[in-house]
């Protein structure tokens, strides 16, 4: 596809975005467009973009799109994936543009039937290409050592040929003349420097075997054989997934035994990025443990009876919970328990994806958010849909649409996330979740006994 800046292109569901686009309109309400940015930042959760209201009116009308005569002024091409500033001038009015209205090259359209975008950057000017650095060739310590040794051998060869060339000139001057009796000379070389130059290169040709050219070939063959040993190593075989070790390159084999330090982010390394909702404390009461008839806590095993969520048609079949008392509290309409799960279903940034009727899949920025929203879903508070202005939740079979007034995102300073919503009854509520140390500091003094119980 030959794309130029200023073109308006149409993208459909699961299409790959081939240029940096300004979103104009889409098939979704409020001109929302859902994208996956795994190729850009490695995150598999869906993100939402929204077009300007003035361009959303263009819709699917090709005549209006072809007559679009707006002017975009924006920053020069750069590699900042999370930042974009510019203005759109349309019908004499100026509209601010930011990153929330951009579809970057490398994204994939999801859950959106179609959308139209105006090409802002194309080719090497796109943010994806601006982030592509030059490929560096990695050399091992053995490669570097061999290169140094070969250079030393070359220097030794040159020195030896130089000495031999000088010696040959001296010998010919002192002794070689008398050998004409046995081997008459043809037309000789009258210039001594020229004769020495010829003899120097003659000795280079004669002694070229001093340079171990075959050493490089031998090392590569050894590395190839070593890679087969890595593939066949039973200690590196993972039987659960039937996955053996695989040497994808043979150039760094010998470096494996020379590693002194490993820098690793423990997130995901220890937890495999799998989070499960196992326990919770609501109003000072703990849920998640299993007790026998005598009131003694028992260990949870594969034979322990699981909670039956069949009453909830929208429940996630993979969700497992063992404490039946929490389900009973929800069914009995306990107000505090309902508020707890209502918070979990509202205070998050999860995006729902319904591949078919009733089959909900949550795309979360973090596994803990996904686990909490899934727990609320199974206990009867099902998060169904999100727009920039609303959140739709099915509470115990009743669909409720909450007006989303503000989102205070989680960050390393606040260490908590908050949302402000207006319920269908008109009540304004701020829901907050975050690190216990931070939330404890914000509690009213009257919550002291409850804090101690928790």
Short mmCIF file of C-alpha atoms in Angstrom, two decimals:
data_model
loop_
_atom_site.label_atom_id
_atom_site.label_comp_id
_atom_site.label_asym_id
_atom_site.label_seq_id
_atom_site.Cartn_x
_atom_site.Cartn_y
_atom_site.Cartn_z
CA UNK A 1 0.00 0.00 0.00
CA UNK A 2 1.45 3.34 -1.11
CA UNK A 3 0.46 5.79 1.63
CA UNK A 4 1.30 9.48 1.75
CA UNK A 5 0.80 12.15 4.38
CA UNK A 6 -2.67 13.65 4.05
CA UNK A 7 -4.35 10.47 2.79
CA UNK A 8 -7.52 9.23 4.49
CA UNK A 9 -7.56 5.46 4.83
CA UNK A 10 -10.11 2.96 6.10
CA UNK A 11 -9.19 0.23 8.56
CA UNK A 12 -11.32 -2.74 9.56
CA UNK A 13 -11.32 -5.10 12.52
CA UNK A 14 -7.99 -6.95 13.01
CA UNK A 15 -6.26 -4.73 10.43
CA UNK A 16 -2.67 -3.65 11.03
CA UNK A 17 -2.13 0.12 11.22
CA UNK A 18 0.46 0.98 8.57
CA UNK A 19 1.04 4.67 9.38
CA UNK A 20 0.53 7.14 12.22
CA UNK A 21 -3.08 8.24 11.84
CA UNK A 22 -5.37 10.86 13.31
CA UNK A 23 -8.60 9.03 14.12
CA UNK A 24 -11.52 10.67 12.30
CA UNK A 25 -14.50 8.37 12.84
CA UNK A 26 -15.38 4.78 13.67
CA UNK A 27 -18.26 2.33 13.82
CA UNK A 28 -18.40 2.37 17.64
CA UNK A 29 -20.51 4.75 19.76
CA UNK A 30 -18.79 8.08 20.44
CA UNK A 31 -16.29 7.16 17.67
CA UNK A 32 -14.31 4.90 19.99
CA UNK A 33 -11.69 2.59 18.51
CA UNK A 34 -10.10 -0.31 20.37
CA UNK A 35 -6.50 -1.15 19.58
CA UNK A 36 -3.87 -3.63 20.66
CA UNK A 37 -0.35 -2.22 21.06
CA UNK A 38 1.63 -5.43 21.63
CA UNK A 39 3.98 -4.59 18.74
CA UNK A 40 4.80 -1.22 20.32
CA UNK A 41 5.02 -1.75 24.08
CA UNK A 42 4.44 -5.47 24.59
CA UNK A 43 1.11 -4.93 26.36
CA UNK A 44 -1.68 -7.24 25.17
CA UNK A 45 -4.54 -5.40 26.86
CA UNK A 46 -6.85 -3.35 24.67
CA UNK A 47 -6.59 0.43 24.68
CA UNK A 48 -9.28 2.84 23.59
CA UNK A 49 -8.94 5.87 21.31
CA UNK A 50 -11.61 8.46 20.62
CA UNK A 51 -12.02 10.81 17.67
CA UNK A 52 -12.92 14.47 17.92
CA UNK A 53 -16.66 15.14 17.94
CA UNK A 54 -16.32 17.39 14.89
CA UNK A 55 -14.72 14.59 12.83
CA UNK A 56 -16.87 11.81 14.31
CA UNK A 57 -19.79 13.31 12.38
CA UNK A 58 -18.10 12.24 9.13
CA UNK A 59 -19.00 8.63 9.93
CA UNK A 60 -18.97 6.30 6.94
CA UNK A 61 -20.02 8.98 4.43
CA UNK A 62 -17.34 8.78 1.71
CA UNK A 63 -18.48 12.07 0.17
CA UNK A 64 -17.97 13.95 3.44
CA UNK A 65 -14.62 12.25 3.96
CA UNK A 66 -13.44 13.17 0.47
CA UNK A 67 -14.52 16.79 1.06
CA UNK A 68 -12.62 16.96 4.37
CA UNK A 69 -10.37 20.02 4.14
CA UNK A 70 -8.94 20.36 7.64
CA UNK A 71 -5.38 21.49 8.32
CA UNK A 72 -3.22 19.73 10.92
CA UNK A 73 -0.24 21.40 12.55
CA UNK A 74 1.81 19.09 14.73
CA UNK A 75 5.24 18.44 16.18
CA UNK A 76 8.14 17.15 14.10
CA UNK A 77 8.57 13.36 13.84
CA UNK A 78 9.97 11.88 17.05
CA UNK A 79 10.22 8.57 18.90
CA UNK A 80 7.91 9.37 21.85
CA UNK A 81 5.17 6.76 21.74
CA UNK A 82 3.10 8.28 24.54
CA UNK A 83 3.16 11.91 23.48
CA UNK A 84 1.65 13.86 20.59
CA UNK A 85 0.68 17.51 20.36
CA UNK A 86 -0.97 19.32 17.51
CA UNK A 87 -4.01 21.27 16.37
CA UNK A 88 -6.66 20.65 13.76
CA UNK A 89 -8.09 23.69 11.99
CA UNK A 90 -11.50 22.95 10.51
CA UNK A 91 -14.17 25.44 9.39
CA UNK A 92 -12.17 28.25 10.96
CA UNK A 93 -12.06 26.60 14.41
CA UNK A 94 -9.05 25.05 16.12
CA UNK A 95 -9.19 21.75 18.00
CA UNK A 96 -6.43 20.40 20.23
CA UNK A 97 -4.96 17.01 19.35
CA UNK A 98 -3.24 14.61 21.73
CA UNK A 99 -2.06 11.02 21.85
CA UNK A 100 -5.56 9.74 22.71
CA UNK A 101 -6.69 10.56 19.17
CA UNK A 102 -3.77 8.88 17.39
CA UNK A 103 -3.49 5.38 15.93
CA UNK A 104 0.21 4.59 15.73
CA UNK A 105 1.86 2.35 13.19
CA UNK A 106 2.25 -1.14 14.65
CA UNK A 107 -1.14 -1.20 16.40
CA UNK A 108 -3.90 -3.65 15.52
CA UNK A 109 -7.59 -2.70 15.35
CA UNK A 110 -9.73 -4.82 17.71
CA UNK A 111 -13.47 -4.99 18.41
CA UNK A 112 -14.12 -2.20 15.91
CA UNK A 113 -15.90 -2.91 12.63
CA UNK A 114 -14.29 0.00 10.79
CA UNK A 115 -12.57 3.33 11.33
CA UNK A 116 -11.13 6.13 9.21
CA UNK A 117 -7.85 7.90 9.85
CA UNK A 118 -5.87 10.80 8.41
CA UNK A 119 -2.19 10.00 7.76
CA UNK A 120 0.02 12.28 9.88
CA UNK A 121 3.36 10.47 9.63
CA UNK A 122 4.30 7.82 7.08
CA UNK A 123 7.32 5.66 6.29
CA UNK A 124 10.47 6.45 8.28
CA UNK A 125 8.75 9.38 10.03
CA UNK A 126 6.38 7.13 12.01
CA UNK A 127 7.08 6.75 15.72
CA UNK A 128 7.66 3.02 15.29
CA UNK A 129 10.41 3.58 12.73
CA UNK A 130 11.87 6.46 14.76
CA UNK A 131 12.41 3.96 17.59
CA UNK A 132 14.21 1.45 15.38
CA UNK A 133 17.92 1.72 16.06
CA UNK A 134 20.76 0.23 14.08
CA UNK A 135 21.30 -3.50 14.54
CA UNK A 136 24.54 -4.16 16.36
CA UNK A 137 26.54 -7.32 15.75
CA UNK A 138 27.39 -9.07 18.99
CA UNK A 139 30.88 -10.52 19.37
CA UNK A 140 31.96 -12.95 22.04
CA UNK A 141 35.19 -12.78 24.01
CA UNK A 142 36.59 -15.60 21.87
CA UNK A 143 35.81 -13.64 18.69
CA UNK A 144 37.58 -10.59 20.06
CA UNK A 145 40.56 -12.71 21.16
CA UNK A 146 40.83 -14.36 17.73
CA UNK A 147 40.67 -10.99 15.98
CA UNK A 148 43.52 -9.68 18.14
CA UNK A 149 45.61 -12.82 17.57
CA UNK A 150 45.10 -12.67 13.80
CA UNK A 151 46.18 -9.02 13.76
CA UNK A 152 49.29 -9.93 15.77
CA UNK A 153 50.05 -12.76 13.34
CA UNK A 154 49.60 -10.39 10.38
CA UNK A 155 52.01 -7.94 11.99
CA UNK A 156 54.48 -10.77 12.59
CA UNK A 157 54.13 -11.91 8.96
CA UNK A 158 54.71 -8.38 7.65
CA UNK A 159 57.77 -7.95 9.87
CA UNK A 160 59.19 -11.31 8.80
CA UNK A 161 58.64 -10.57 5.09
CA UNK A 162 60.24 -7.14 5.50
CA UNK A 163 63.35 -8.64 7.15
CA UNK A 164 63.59 -11.38 4.50
CA UNK A 165 63.22 -8.85 1.68
CA UNK A 166 66.10 -6.78 3.11
CA UNK A 167 68.17 -9.92 3.58
CA UNK A 168 67.47 -10.99 0.02
CA UNK A 169 68.65 -7.60 -1.30
CA UNK A 170 71.87 -7.82 0.72
CA UNK A 171 72.49 -11.41 -0.42
CA UNK A 172 71.98 -10.57 -4.08
CA UNK A 173 74.31 -7.61 -3.83
CA UNK A 174 77.10 -9.59 -2.11
CA UNK A 175 76.74 -13.13 -3.39
CA UNK A 176 73.98 -13.50 -5.98
CA UNK A 177 76.05 -12.02 -8.81
CA UNK A 178 78.38 -15.04 -8.81
CA UNK A 179 75.50 -17.47 -9.34
CA UNK A 180 75.12 -16.28 -12.93
CA UNK A 181 77.66 -18.95 -13.82
CA UNK A 182 75.08 -21.62 -12.94
CA UNK A 183 71.84 -19.72 -13.53
CA UNK A 184 72.22 -16.81 -15.93
CA UNK A 185 69.95 -13.84 -15.19
CA UNK A 186 67.43 -12.59 -17.63
CA UNK A 187 66.87 -8.87 -17.81
CA UNK A 188 67.48 -8.00 -14.19
CA UNK A 189 65.80 -5.41 -12.03
CA UNK A 190 68.13 -2.49 -11.90
CA UNK A 191 66.40 -0.71 -8.98
CA UNK A 192 67.22 -2.13 -5.55
CA UNK A 193 64.07 -0.68 -3.84
CA UNK A 194 61.85 -2.13 -6.56
CA UNK A 195 63.55 -5.49 -6.21
CA UNK A 196 62.98 -5.38 -2.43
CA UNK A 197 59.31 -4.48 -2.98
CA UNK A 198 58.80 -7.49 -5.27
CA UNK A 199 60.57 -9.82 -2.86
CA UNK A 200 58.46 -8.56 0.06
CA UNK A 201 55.22 -9.60 -1.65
CA UNK A 202 56.80 -12.81 -2.88
CA UNK A 203 57.53 -13.78 0.72
CA UNK A 204 53.96 -12.77 1.71
CA UNK A 205 52.64 -15.26 -0.85
CA UNK A 206 55.08 -17.95 0.25
CA UNK A 207 54.39 -17.52 4.00
CA UNK A 208 50.64 -16.78 3.88
CA UNK A 209 49.90 -20.09 5.60
CA UNK A 210 51.15 -18.52 8.83
CA UNK A 211 47.75 -16.77 9.08
CA UNK A 212 45.21 -19.33 10.45
CA UNK A 213 42.27 -18.58 8.15
CA UNK A 214 40.83 -22.05 8.82
CA UNK A 215 40.57 -21.16 12.52
CA UNK A 216 37.36 -19.21 11.92
CA UNK A 217 35.79 -22.10 10.01
CA UNK A 218 36.81 -24.56 12.73
CA UNK A 219 35.32 -22.39 15.48
CA UNK A 220 32.00 -22.07 13.62
CA UNK A 221 31.82 -25.85 13.16
CA UNK A 222 32.50 -26.34 16.87
CA UNK A 223 29.75 -23.86 17.74
CA UNK A 224 27.30 -25.61 15.44
CA UNK A 225 28.04 -28.93 17.13
CA UNK A 226 27.68 -27.32 20.55
CA UNK A 227 24.25 -25.96 19.60
CA UNK A 228 23.08 -29.52 18.93
CA UNK A 229 24.20 -30.53 22.42
CA UNK A 230 22.14 -27.65 23.82
CA UNK A 231 19.08 -28.83 21.89
CA UNK A 232 19.57 -32.40 23.15
CA UNK A 233 20.19 -31.46 26.80
CA UNK A 234 17.59 -33.32 28.87
CA UNK A 235 18.15 -31.07 31.87
CA UNK A 236 16.90 -28.14 29.80
CA UNK A 237 13.75 -29.97 28.66
CA UNK A 238 10.37 -28.81 30.06
CA UNK A 239 8.06 -31.85 29.96
CA UNK A 240 4.83 -30.05 30.94
CA UNK A 241 4.75 -28.15 27.65
CA UNK A 242 6.94 -30.61 25.74
CA UNK A 243 9.41 -27.78 25.15
CA UNK A 244 13.10 -28.55 24.62
CA UNK A 245 15.90 -26.00 24.65
CA UNK A 246 16.44 -24.35 21.30
CA UNK A 247 19.67 -22.64 20.29
CA UNK A 248 18.46 -19.86 18.01
CA UNK A 249 21.98 -18.58 17.41
CA UNK A 250 25.40 -20.23 17.44
CA UNK A 251 27.45 -17.07 17.89
CA UNK A 252 27.09 -16.69 21.65
CA UNK A 253 27.31 -20.27 22.94
CA UNK A 254 30.58 -19.87 24.81
CA UNK A 255 29.30 -16.77 26.60
CA UNK A 256 26.70 -18.82 28.50
CA UNK A 257 29.30 -20.05 30.95
CA UNK A 258 30.78 -16.59 31.51
CA UNK A 259 27.69 -14.83 32.89
CA UNK A 260 28.36 -13.25 36.30
CA UNK A 261 25.24 -11.13 36.85
CA UNK A 262 21.60 -11.56 35.83
CA UNK A 263 19.28 -8.56 36.03
CA UNK A 264 15.66 -9.70 36.12
CA UNK A 265 12.34 -8.09 36.96
CA UNK A 266 10.71 -10.41 39.49
CA UNK A 267 7.21 -9.50 38.27
CA UNK A 268 6.09 -12.42 36.14
CA UNK A 269 9.33 -14.30 36.74
CA UNK A 270 8.02 -15.59 40.06
CA UNK A 271 4.26 -15.38 39.47
CA UNK A 272 4.17 -16.25 35.74
CA UNK A 273 1.86 -13.21 35.47
CA UNK A 274 -0.97 -15.36 36.84
CA UNK A 275 -3.14 -13.84 39.56
CA UNK A 276 -6.07 -15.58 41.26
CA UNK A 277 -8.64 -14.20 43.69
CA UNK A 278 -8.28 -16.44 46.76
CA UNK A 279 -9.13 -14.40 49.87
CA UNK A 280 -10.64 -11.09 50.87
CA UNK A 281 -11.63 -9.19 54.01
CA UNK A 282 -14.97 -7.35 53.98
CA UNK A 283 -16.00 -5.19 56.93
CA UNK A 284 -13.53 -7.00 59.18
CA UNK A 285 -14.65 -10.49 58.19
CA UNK A 286 -12.25 -12.74 56.31
CA UNK A 287 -13.40 -14.91 53.41
CA UNK A 288 -11.54 -17.60 51.50
CA UNK A 289 -10.73 -20.19 54.17
CA UNK A 290 -12.50 -23.56 54.43
CA UNK A 291 -13.67 -24.95 57.80
CA UNK A 292 -14.98 -28.38 58.78
CA UNK A 293 -18.08 -29.11 60.87
CA UNK A 294 -16.05 -28.69 64.07
CA UNK A 295 -15.03 -25.19 63.05
CA UNK A 296 -11.43 -26.15 62.35
CA UNK A 297 -9.71 -24.71 59.31
CA UNK A 298 -8.92 -27.37 56.71
CA UNK A 299 -6.40 -27.42 53.92
CA UNK A 300 -7.70 -26.81 50.41
CA UNK A 301 -7.00 -29.76 48.10
CA UNK A 302 -8.22 -30.92 44.73
CA UNK A 303 -11.03 -32.78 46.51
CA UNK A 304 -12.32 -29.68 48.30
CA UNK A 305 -15.82 -28.71 47.17
CA UNK A 306 -15.82 -25.65 44.93
CA UNK A 307 -18.39 -22.89 44.90
CA UNK A 308 -21.06 -23.48 42.26
CA UNK A 309 -21.51 -20.38 40.11
CA UNK A 310 -23.98 -21.99 37.71
CA UNK A 311 -26.68 -19.58 38.90
CA UNK A 312 -24.72 -16.79 37.20
CA UNK A 313 -24.90 -17.20 33.43
CA UNK A 314 -22.14 -14.62 32.91
CA UNK A 315 -19.69 -16.23 35.34
CA UNK A 316 -16.20 -17.17 34.21
CA UNK A 317 -16.03 -21.00 34.19
CA UNK A 318 -12.30 -20.90 34.96
CA UNK A 319 -12.79 -18.98 38.22
CA UNK A 320 -12.40 -21.13 41.36
CA UNK A 321 -13.42 -20.25 44.93
CA UNK A 322 -14.00 -22.49 47.95
CA UNK A 323 -15.63 -20.36 50.66
CA UNK A 324 -19.41 -20.75 50.30
CA UNK A 325 -20.16 -18.14 52.97
CA UNK A 326 -19.18 -15.27 50.66
CA UNK A 327 -21.64 -16.41 47.99
CA UNK A 328 -24.38 -16.68 50.61
CA UNK A 329 -23.65 -13.13 51.80
CA UNK A 330 -24.00 -11.84 48.24
CA UNK A 331 -27.24 -13.76 47.65
CA UNK A 332 -28.71 -12.50 50.94
CA UNK A 333 -28.10 -8.93 49.80
CA UNK A 334 -25.52 -7.92 52.38
CA UNK A 335 -25.03 -4.19 51.68
CA UNK A 336 -21.33 -4.05 52.60
CA UNK A 337 -20.50 -7.10 50.49
CA UNK A 338 -22.38 -5.58 47.55
CA UNK A 339 -20.43 -2.33 47.91
CA UNK A 340 -17.18 -4.30 47.92
CA UNK A 341 -17.88 -6.06 44.64
CA UNK A 342 -19.42 -2.92 43.13
CA UNK A 343 -16.09 -1.19 43.76
CA UNK A 344 -14.21 -4.03 42.05
CA UNK A 345 -16.50 -3.80 39.02
CA UNK A 346 -16.19 0.00 38.68
CA UNK A 347 -12.70 1.03 39.83
CA UNK A 348 -10.39 -0.25 37.09
CA UNK A 349 -9.19 0.35 33.53
CA UNK A 350 -10.15 -3.07 32.14
CA UNK A 351 -11.57 -3.30 28.61
CA UNK A 352 -14.24 -5.96 27.91
CA UNK A 353 -14.22 -8.02 24.75
CA UNK A 354 -17.30 -10.10 23.93
CA UNK A 355 -16.33 -12.53 21.18
CA UNK A 356 -19.76 -14.13 21.23
CA UNK A 357 -22.92 -13.72 23.28
CA UNK A 358 -22.14 -14.27 26.95
CA UNK A 359 -18.46 -15.05 26.36
CA UNK A 360 -16.73 -12.11 28.04
CA UNK A 361 -12.97 -11.69 27.89
CA UNK A 362 -11.32 -8.98 29.95
CA UNK A 363 -8.24 -7.16 28.65
CA UNK A 364 -6.42 -5.80 31.70
CA UNK A 365 -3.25 -3.73 31.99
CA UNK A 366 -2.15 -5.89 34.92
CA UNK A 367 -3.09 -9.44 35.99
CA UNK A 368 -4.23 -8.29 39.43
CA UNK A 369 -6.82 -5.94 37.90
CA UNK A 370 -8.08 -8.76 35.70
CA UNK A 371 -8.36 -11.11 38.70
CA UNK A 372 -10.35 -8.59 40.78
CA UNK A 373 -12.80 -7.75 37.98
CA UNK A 374 -13.26 -11.46 37.23
CA UNK A 375 -14.01 -12.12 40.91
CA UNK A 376 -16.68 -9.41 40.92
CA UNK A 377 -18.08 -10.92 37.72
CA UNK A 378 -18.51 -14.36 39.28
CA UNK A 379 -20.09 -13.01 42.45
CA UNK A 380 -22.80 -11.24 40.46
CA UNK A 381 -21.33 -7.84 39.57
CA UNK A 382 -20.49 -8.22 35.89
CA UNK A 383 -18.60 -5.43 34.15
CA UNK A 384 -20.07 -5.38 30.62
CA UNK A 385 -19.09 -2.20 28.77
CA UNK A 386 -17.18 1.05 28.99
CA UNK A 387 -17.29 4.38 27.16
CA UNK A 388 -15.44 7.59 28.03
CA UNK A 389 -18.58 8.76 29.88
CA UNK A 390 -20.18 5.57 31.23
CA UNK A 391 -19.55 2.17 32.80
CA UNK A 392 -22.16 -0.58 32.40
CA UNK A 393 -22.42 -3.21 35.14
CA UNK A 394 -24.90 -6.07 35.51
CA UNK A 395 -25.58 -6.22 39.27
CA UNK A 396 -27.30 -9.44 40.32
CA UNK A 397 -29.04 -9.65 36.95
CA UNK A 398 -29.98 -5.96 36.77
CA UNK A 399 -28.18 -3.78 34.22
CA UNK A 400 -27.01 -0.44 35.59
CA UNK A 401 -25.23 2.34 33.74
CA UNK A 402 -22.97 4.54 35.87
CA UNK A 403 -21.90 7.96 34.66
CA UNK A 404 -18.11 8.17 34.80
CA UNK A 405 -17.14 11.63 36.01
CA UNK A 406 -13.41 11.22 36.66
CA UNK A 407 -10.61 8.66 36.76
CA UNK A 408 -7.59 9.17 38.99
CA UNK A 409 -5.10 6.68 37.62
CA UNK A 410 -2.72 4.62 39.71
CA UNK A 411 0.85 5.89 39.82
CA UNK A 412 3.95 5.39 41.93
CA UNK A 413 3.25 8.54 43.95
CA UNK A 414 -0.44 8.03 44.79
CA UNK A 415 -0.18 4.21 44.89
CA UNK A 416 -3.93 4.01 44.52
CA UNK A 417 -6.62 4.38 41.88
CA UNK A 418 -9.92 6.21 42.26
CA UNK A 419 -13.03 6.77 40.17
CA UNK A 420 -15.92 9.17 40.68
CA UNK A 421 -19.25 7.91 39.35
CA UNK A 422 -22.91 8.89 39.44
CA UNK A 423 -25.29 6.00 39.98
CA UNK A 424 -28.61 5.66 38.11
CA UNK A 425 -30.26 6.91 41.31
CA UNK A 426 -28.19 10.11 41.14
CA UNK A 427 -25.79 9.36 44.01
CA UNK A 428 -22.20 10.56 43.64
CA UNK A 429 -19.58 8.12 44.92
CA UNK A 430 -15.80 8.02 44.95
CA UNK A 431 -14.42 4.46 44.85
CA UNK A 432 -10.77 3.92 45.75
CA UNK A 433 -8.44 0.93 45.86
CA UNK A 434 -4.70 0.78 46.42
CA UNK A 435 -1.83 -0.22 48.67
CA UNK A 436 -2.90 -0.92 52.25
CA UNK A 437 -0.29 1.42 53.75
CA UNK A 438 -1.62 4.33 51.69
CA UNK A 439 -5.32 3.61 52.23
CA UNK A 440 -4.82 3.19 56.00
CA UNK A 441 -3.47 6.74 56.20
CA UNK A 442 -6.63 8.10 54.56
CA UNK A 443 -9.08 6.35 56.89
CA UNK A 444 -11.21 8.29 59.31
CA UNK A 445 -10.32 7.88 62.98
CA UNK A 446 -13.62 6.08 63.55
CA UNK A 447 -12.37 3.23 61.35
CA UNK A 448 -9.62 2.31 63.85
CA UNK A 449 -11.35 -0.78 65.32
CA UNK A 450 -12.30 -2.01 61.84
CA UNK A 451 -8.71 -1.52 60.67
CA UNK A 452 -7.45 -3.64 63.58
CA UNK A 453 -9.94 -6.40 62.77
CA UNK A 454 -8.88 -6.39 59.14
#
